[in-house]
Amino acid sequence: GALLTGLAIGDPYLAGLATLGTVSANGVAQLISKSDKDAYTNGLYGYNGCLVGCATSVFLAPSNIVMGLLTTTIAGATTPFVVHAIKPVMGSVPQWTLAFNGVTLSTLVLFRQLNLLPMNDAAPSLTHAHDAMLMVNASLQGLSQIFVVQSPVSGAVLLGGIAYYSPGLAAHAFMGSCIGGLTGAVLMASTDAPAILSEIDMGLWGYNSALTSMGVGVFYVHSPATVALSASGAAATATVFALMKSNMPLDYLPCLTLPFCLSMTACYLLNTISNKLKLASNPHSPEKNE
């Protein structure tokens, strides 16, 4: 409820496509994943479809509602097949949002080849204030940008929903988004400062880092080492974001949540080399993991 409310506050059209993507993905998953009912029940198929709907509303069909509905339905329904295809490759490592990235980036390339991508020449607004409220605003927008929404209000609602589920996980999320923005600010000192500042303001440096911090909070037993991994993982994720966003194979492709997928995989595998980090037997939240 909090998720859908937060998305609707930021962009009702996006919220509608997110819902459609979830329904489409779950519908197909129910047909092809009868042997994995727990994953279906826990929403592990639907969230990829949800993200596909969010991305469609921004990158693929921001103003063409019919195209948005059609694309979300088809692309969302494709994600369960991708989940099944990459499952053997990932082994014991969770798939994160790889299916969403694969389907969305492939659709972007297809739309570009068919000359269907919308033109977007609007320049982002710049904010030049450097104060605590700017960082709070950017961090909240980093949370909303997980779903491709730019709204501090949506971010606050989403943070409230996470806190209702787990206050500890909400702390990880906000800390990760904040660290992602701060990492961008450090890089700003030696690069194109105005452009980086605008991206920080919009939360683009925060969302991947927030996802990594939440991933650490969900999959690891709470400890000082886990908090340190959450913070360092967020910084590392922002660094990966910096490298990826300027080195994508096609200049019109966004890196979406690929920095999170790469960084969180590394964080997840650290348990094999550190005796201070312990994976939870039943991943849930910092309060309940053991």
Coordinates of C-alpha atoms in Angstrom, one line a residue:
G1 CA 0.0 0.0 0.0
A2 CA 2.7 2.5 0.9
L3 CA 4.7 1.6 -2.2
L4 CA 1.8 2.2 -4.6
T5 CA 0.8 5.4 -2.7
G6 CA 4.3 6.7 -2.9
L7 CA 4.5 6.1 -6.6
A8 CA 1.1 7.6 -7.3
I9 CA 2.1 10.8 -5.5
G10 CA 5.1 11.1 -7.7
D11 CA 3.5 10.0 -11.0
P12 CA 0.1 8.4 -11.2
Y13 CA 0.8 7.1 -14.8
L14 CA 4.0 5.4 -13.6
A15 CA 2.1 3.9 -10.6
G16 CA -0.5 2.4 -13.0
L17 CA 2.1 0.9 -15.3
A18 CA 4.0 -0.5 -12.2
T19 CA 0.8 -2.2 -11.1
L20 CA 0.2 -3.6 -14.6
G21 CA 3.8 -4.9 -14.9
T22 CA 3.4 -6.6 -11.5
V23 CA 0.1 -8.3 -12.6
S24 CA 1.6 -9.3 -16.0
A25 CA 4.7 -10.8 -14.4
N26 CA 2.8 -12.6 -11.7
G27 CA 0.3 -14.0 -14.2
V28 CA 3.0 -15.6 -16.3
A29 CA 5.0 -16.7 -13.3
Q30 CA 1.9 -18.5 -11.9
L31 CA 1.7 -20.5 -15.1
I32 CA 5.4 -21.4 -15.5
S33 CA 6.7 -21.6 -11.9
K34 CA 4.4 -24.1 -10.2
S35 CA 7.4 -25.8 -8.7
D36 CA 8.5 -22.6 -7.0
K37 CA 5.4 -21.3 -5.3
D38 CA 7.3 -19.7 -2.4
A39 CA 9.1 -17.3 -4.8
Y40 CA 5.8 -16.4 -6.4
T41 CA 4.1 -15.9 -3.0
N42 CA 6.9 -13.7 -1.8
G43 CA 6.7 -11.5 -4.8
L44 CA 10.1 -12.5 -6.2
Y45 CA 8.6 -12.5 -9.7
G46 CA 6.4 -9.5 -9.5
Y47 CA 9.0 -6.9 -8.5
N48 CA 10.8 -7.2 -11.9
G49 CA 7.6 -6.6 -13.7
C50 CA 6.9 -3.6 -11.4
L51 CA 10.2 -2.1 -12.2
V52 CA 9.7 -2.7 -16.0
G53 CA 6.4 -0.7 -15.7
C54 CA 8.2 2.1 -13.9
A55 CA 10.9 2.3 -16.5
T56 CA 8.4 2.1 -19.4
S57 CA 6.7 5.2 -18.1
V58 CA 9.9 7.2 -18.2
F59 CA 12.2 5.8 -20.9
L60 CA 9.9 4.1 -23.4
A61 CA 6.4 5.6 -23.5
P62 CA 6.2 8.7 -21.2
S63 CA 3.3 10.2 -23.1
N64 CA 1.9 7.4 -25.3
I65 CA -0.5 5.6 -23.0
V66 CA -1.5 2.9 -25.4
M67 CA 2.2 2.1 -26.2
G68 CA 2.9 2.2 -22.4
L69 CA 0.2 -0.3 -21.6
L70 CA 1.2 -2.7 -24.5
T71 CA 4.9 -2.5 -23.7
T72 CA 4.5 -3.0 -20.0
T73 CA 2.2 -6.0 -20.5
I74 CA 4.6 -7.8 -22.9
A75 CA 7.9 -6.8 -21.2
G76 CA 6.5 -7.5 -17.8
A77 CA 5.4 -11.0 -18.9
T78 CA 8.8 -11.7 -20.3
T79 CA 10.7 -11.2 -17.0
P80 CA 9.6 -14.6 -15.4
F81 CA 11.2 -16.4 -18.4
V82 CA 14.4 -14.4 -17.9
V83 CA 14.4 -15.3 -14.2
H84 CA 14.2 -19.0 -15.0
A85 CA 16.9 -18.7 -17.7
I86 CA 19.5 -17.1 -15.5
K87 CA 18.7 -19.1 -12.3
P88 CA 21.2 -21.9 -13.1
V89 CA 23.9 -19.3 -13.9
M90 CA 23.5 -17.4 -10.6
G91 CA 23.7 -20.6 -8.5
S92 CA 23.2 -19.7 -4.8
V93 CA 23.4 -16.0 -5.4
P94 CA 20.1 -14.2 -5.5
Q95 CA 19.2 -12.7 -8.9
W96 CA 18.5 -9.2 -7.6
T97 CA 17.0 -7.1 -10.4
L98 CA 18.9 -8.7 -13.3
A99 CA 15.7 -9.8 -15.2
F100 CA 14.4 -6.2 -15.1
N101 CA 17.7 -4.8 -16.4
G102 CA 17.9 -7.4 -19.2
V103 CA 14.3 -6.9 -20.4
T104 CA 14.3 -3.1 -20.1
L105 CA 17.7 -2.6 -21.8
S106 CA 16.8 -5.0 -24.6
T107 CA 13.5 -3.2 -25.1
L108 CA 15.3 0.1 -25.3
V109 CA 17.6 -1.2 -28.0
L110 CA 14.6 -2.5 -29.9
F111 CA 12.7 0.7 -29.6
R112 CA 15.8 2.6 -30.8
Q113 CA 16.2 0.4 -33.9
L114 CA 12.5 0.9 -34.7
N115 CA 12.8 4.7 -34.1
L116 CA 10.2 4.5 -31.3
L117 CA 12.1 6.1 -28.5
P118 CA 10.6 9.5 -27.4
M119 CA 12.7 12.6 -27.8
N120 CA 13.6 14.2 -24.5
D121 CA 15.5 17.5 -24.7
A122 CA 14.4 19.0 -21.4
A123 CA 17.4 19.9 -19.3
P124 CA 17.2 19.1 -15.6
S125 CA 17.0 21.9 -13.2
L126 CA 20.0 22.8 -11.1
T127 CA 20.1 23.4 -7.3
H128 CA 23.2 25.1 -6.0
A129 CA 22.4 25.1 -2.3
H130 CA 24.8 23.1 -0.1
D131 CA 23.1 22.4 3.2
A132 CA 21.7 19.6 5.3
M133 CA 18.2 19.9 3.8
L134 CA 19.6 19.5 0.3
M135 CA 21.2 16.2 1.3
V136 CA 17.9 15.0 3.0
N137 CA 16.0 16.0 -0.2
A138 CA 18.5 14.2 -2.4
S139 CA 18.5 11.1 -0.2
L140 CA 14.7 10.9 -0.2
Q141 CA 14.7 11.3 -4.0
G142 CA 17.3 8.6 -4.2
L143 CA 14.7 6.3 -2.6
S144 CA 12.0 7.3 -5.0
Q145 CA 14.4 6.9 -7.9
I146 CA 14.5 3.1 -7.2
F147 CA 11.2 3.2 -9.0
V148 CA 12.2 5.9 -11.5
V149 CA 10.3 8.6 -9.6
Q150 CA 11.8 12.0 -8.8
S151 CA 9.9 13.1 -5.7
P152 CA 11.1 13.7 -2.1
V153 CA 7.5 13.2 -0.9
S154 CA 7.3 9.8 -2.7
G155 CA 10.7 8.9 -1.1
A156 CA 9.4 9.9 2.3
V157 CA 6.3 7.7 1.9
L158 CA 8.4 4.8 0.7
L159 CA 10.8 5.2 3.6
G160 CA 7.8 5.2 5.9
G161 CA 6.6 2.0 4.4
I162 CA 10.0 0.4 4.8
A163 CA 10.2 1.6 8.4
Y164 CA 6.8 0.0 9.1
Y165 CA 8.2 -3.3 7.9
S166 CA 11.6 -2.8 9.6
P167 CA 13.0 0.4 11.2
G168 CA 16.5 -1.1 10.8
L169 CA 16.0 -1.7 7.1
A170 CA 14.7 1.9 6.7
A171 CA 17.9 3.1 8.4
H172 CA 20.0 1.1 5.9
A173 CA 18.0 2.5 3.0
F174 CA 18.4 6.1 4.0
M175 CA 22.0 5.7 4.9
G176 CA 22.8 4.1 1.6
S177 CA 21.1 6.8 -0.4
C178 CA 22.9 9.5 1.5
I179 CA 26.3 7.8 1.1
G180 CA 25.6 7.4 -2.6
G181 CA 25.0 11.2 -2.9
L182 CA 28.0 12.1 -0.8
T183 CA 30.2 9.8 -3.0
G184 CA 28.9 11.7 -6.0
A185 CA 29.8 15.0 -4.3
V186 CA 33.3 13.8 -3.7
L187 CA 33.7 12.9 -7.4
M188 CA 32.2 16.3 -8.3
A189 CA 35.4 17.9 -7.1
S190 CA 37.4 16.6 -10.1
T191 CA 34.7 16.3 -12.9
D192 CA 31.8 18.3 -14.4
A193 CA 30.5 19.8 -11.2
P194 CA 27.2 21.3 -12.3
A195 CA 26.1 18.1 -14.1
I196 CA 27.0 15.9 -11.1
L197 CA 25.3 18.3 -8.7
S198 CA 22.1 18.1 -10.7
E199 CA 22.2 14.3 -10.7
I200 CA 22.8 14.3 -6.9
D201 CA 19.8 16.6 -6.4
M202 CA 17.6 14.3 -8.5
G203 CA 18.6 11.3 -6.4
L204 CA 20.4 9.5 -9.3
W205 CA 23.4 8.8 -7.2
G206 CA 21.4 7.4 -4.3
Y207 CA 19.1 4.7 -5.6
N208 CA 21.6 2.0 -6.4
S209 CA 23.4 2.6 -3.2
A210 CA 20.2 2.4 -1.2
L211 CA 19.4 -0.9 -2.8
T212 CA 22.8 -2.3 -1.9
S213 CA 22.5 -1.1 1.7
M214 CA 19.0 -2.7 1.9
G215 CA 20.3 -5.9 0.4
V216 CA 23.0 -6.1 3.1
G217 CA 20.4 -5.4 5.8
V218 CA 18.1 -8.1 4.4
F219 CA 20.6 -10.9 3.8
Y220 CA 23.1 -10.5 6.7
V221 CA 22.7 -11.0 10.4
H222 CA 22.9 -7.5 12.1
S223 CA 26.3 -6.7 13.5
P224 CA 28.9 -3.9 13.4
A225 CA 30.5 -5.6 10.5
T226 CA 27.2 -5.7 8.6
V227 CA 26.7 -1.9 9.2
A228 CA 30.2 -1.3 7.9
L229 CA 29.5 -3.5 4.8
S230 CA 26.3 -1.6 4.2
A231 CA 28.1 1.8 4.3
S232 CA 31.1 0.7 2.3
G233 CA 28.9 -1.2 -0.2
A234 CA 26.9 1.9 -0.8
A235 CA 30.0 3.9 -1.6
A236 CA 31.3 1.2 -3.8
T237 CA 28.0 1.0 -5.6
A238 CA 28.1 4.8 -6.3
T239 CA 31.6 4.4 -7.7
V240 CA 30.4 1.6 -10.0
F241 CA 27.5 3.8 -11.1
A242 CA 30.0 6.5 -12.0
L243 CA 32.0 4.1 -14.1
M244 CA 29.0 2.5 -15.8
K245 CA 27.0 5.6 -16.6
S246 CA 29.8 7.0 -18.8
N247 CA 30.8 3.6 -20.3
M248 CA 27.5 2.0 -21.4
P249 CA 28.0 0.4 -24.8
L250 CA 25.3 2.6 -26.3
D251 CA 25.1 6.2 -25.2
Y252 CA 21.3 6.3 -24.9
L253 CA 21.1 3.4 -22.5
P254 CA 20.8 4.1 -18.7
C255 CA 22.6 1.8 -16.3
L256 CA 19.3 1.3 -14.4
T257 CA 20.1 -1.0 -11.4
L258 CA 23.1 -2.8 -12.8
P259 CA 25.5 -1.1 -10.4
F260 CA 23.4 -2.5 -7.5
C261 CA 23.4 -6.0 -9.0
L262 CA 27.2 -6.1 -9.4
S263 CA 28.0 -4.5 -6.1
M264 CA 25.5 -6.6 -4.1
T265 CA 26.7 -9.8 -5.6
A266 CA 30.2 -8.9 -4.4
C267 CA 28.8 -8.0 -0.9
Y268 CA 26.9 -11.3 -0.8
L269 CA 30.0 -13.3 -1.6
L270 CA 32.1 -11.6 1.1
N271 CA 30.6 -14.0 3.6
T272 CA 32.8 -16.7 2.2
I273 CA 36.0 -14.8 3.1
S274 CA 35.0 -13.0 6.3
N275 CA 34.1 -14.8 9.6
K276 CA 32.6 -11.5 10.9
L277 CA 29.8 -11.6 8.3
K278 CA 27.0 -14.1 8.6
L279 CA 24.2 -14.7 6.1
A280 CA 20.8 -15.0 7.7
S281 CA 19.3 -18.4 7.6
N282 CA 15.9 -16.9 6.7
P283 CA 16.5 -13.4 5.2
H284 CA 14.1 -10.8 6.5
S285 CA 15.4 -7.7 8.3
P286 CA 18.1 -6.5 10.7
E287 CA 15.7 -7.1 13.7
K288 CA 14.8 -10.7 12.8
N289 CA 17.8 -12.1 11.0
E290 CA 19.7 -14.8 12.9

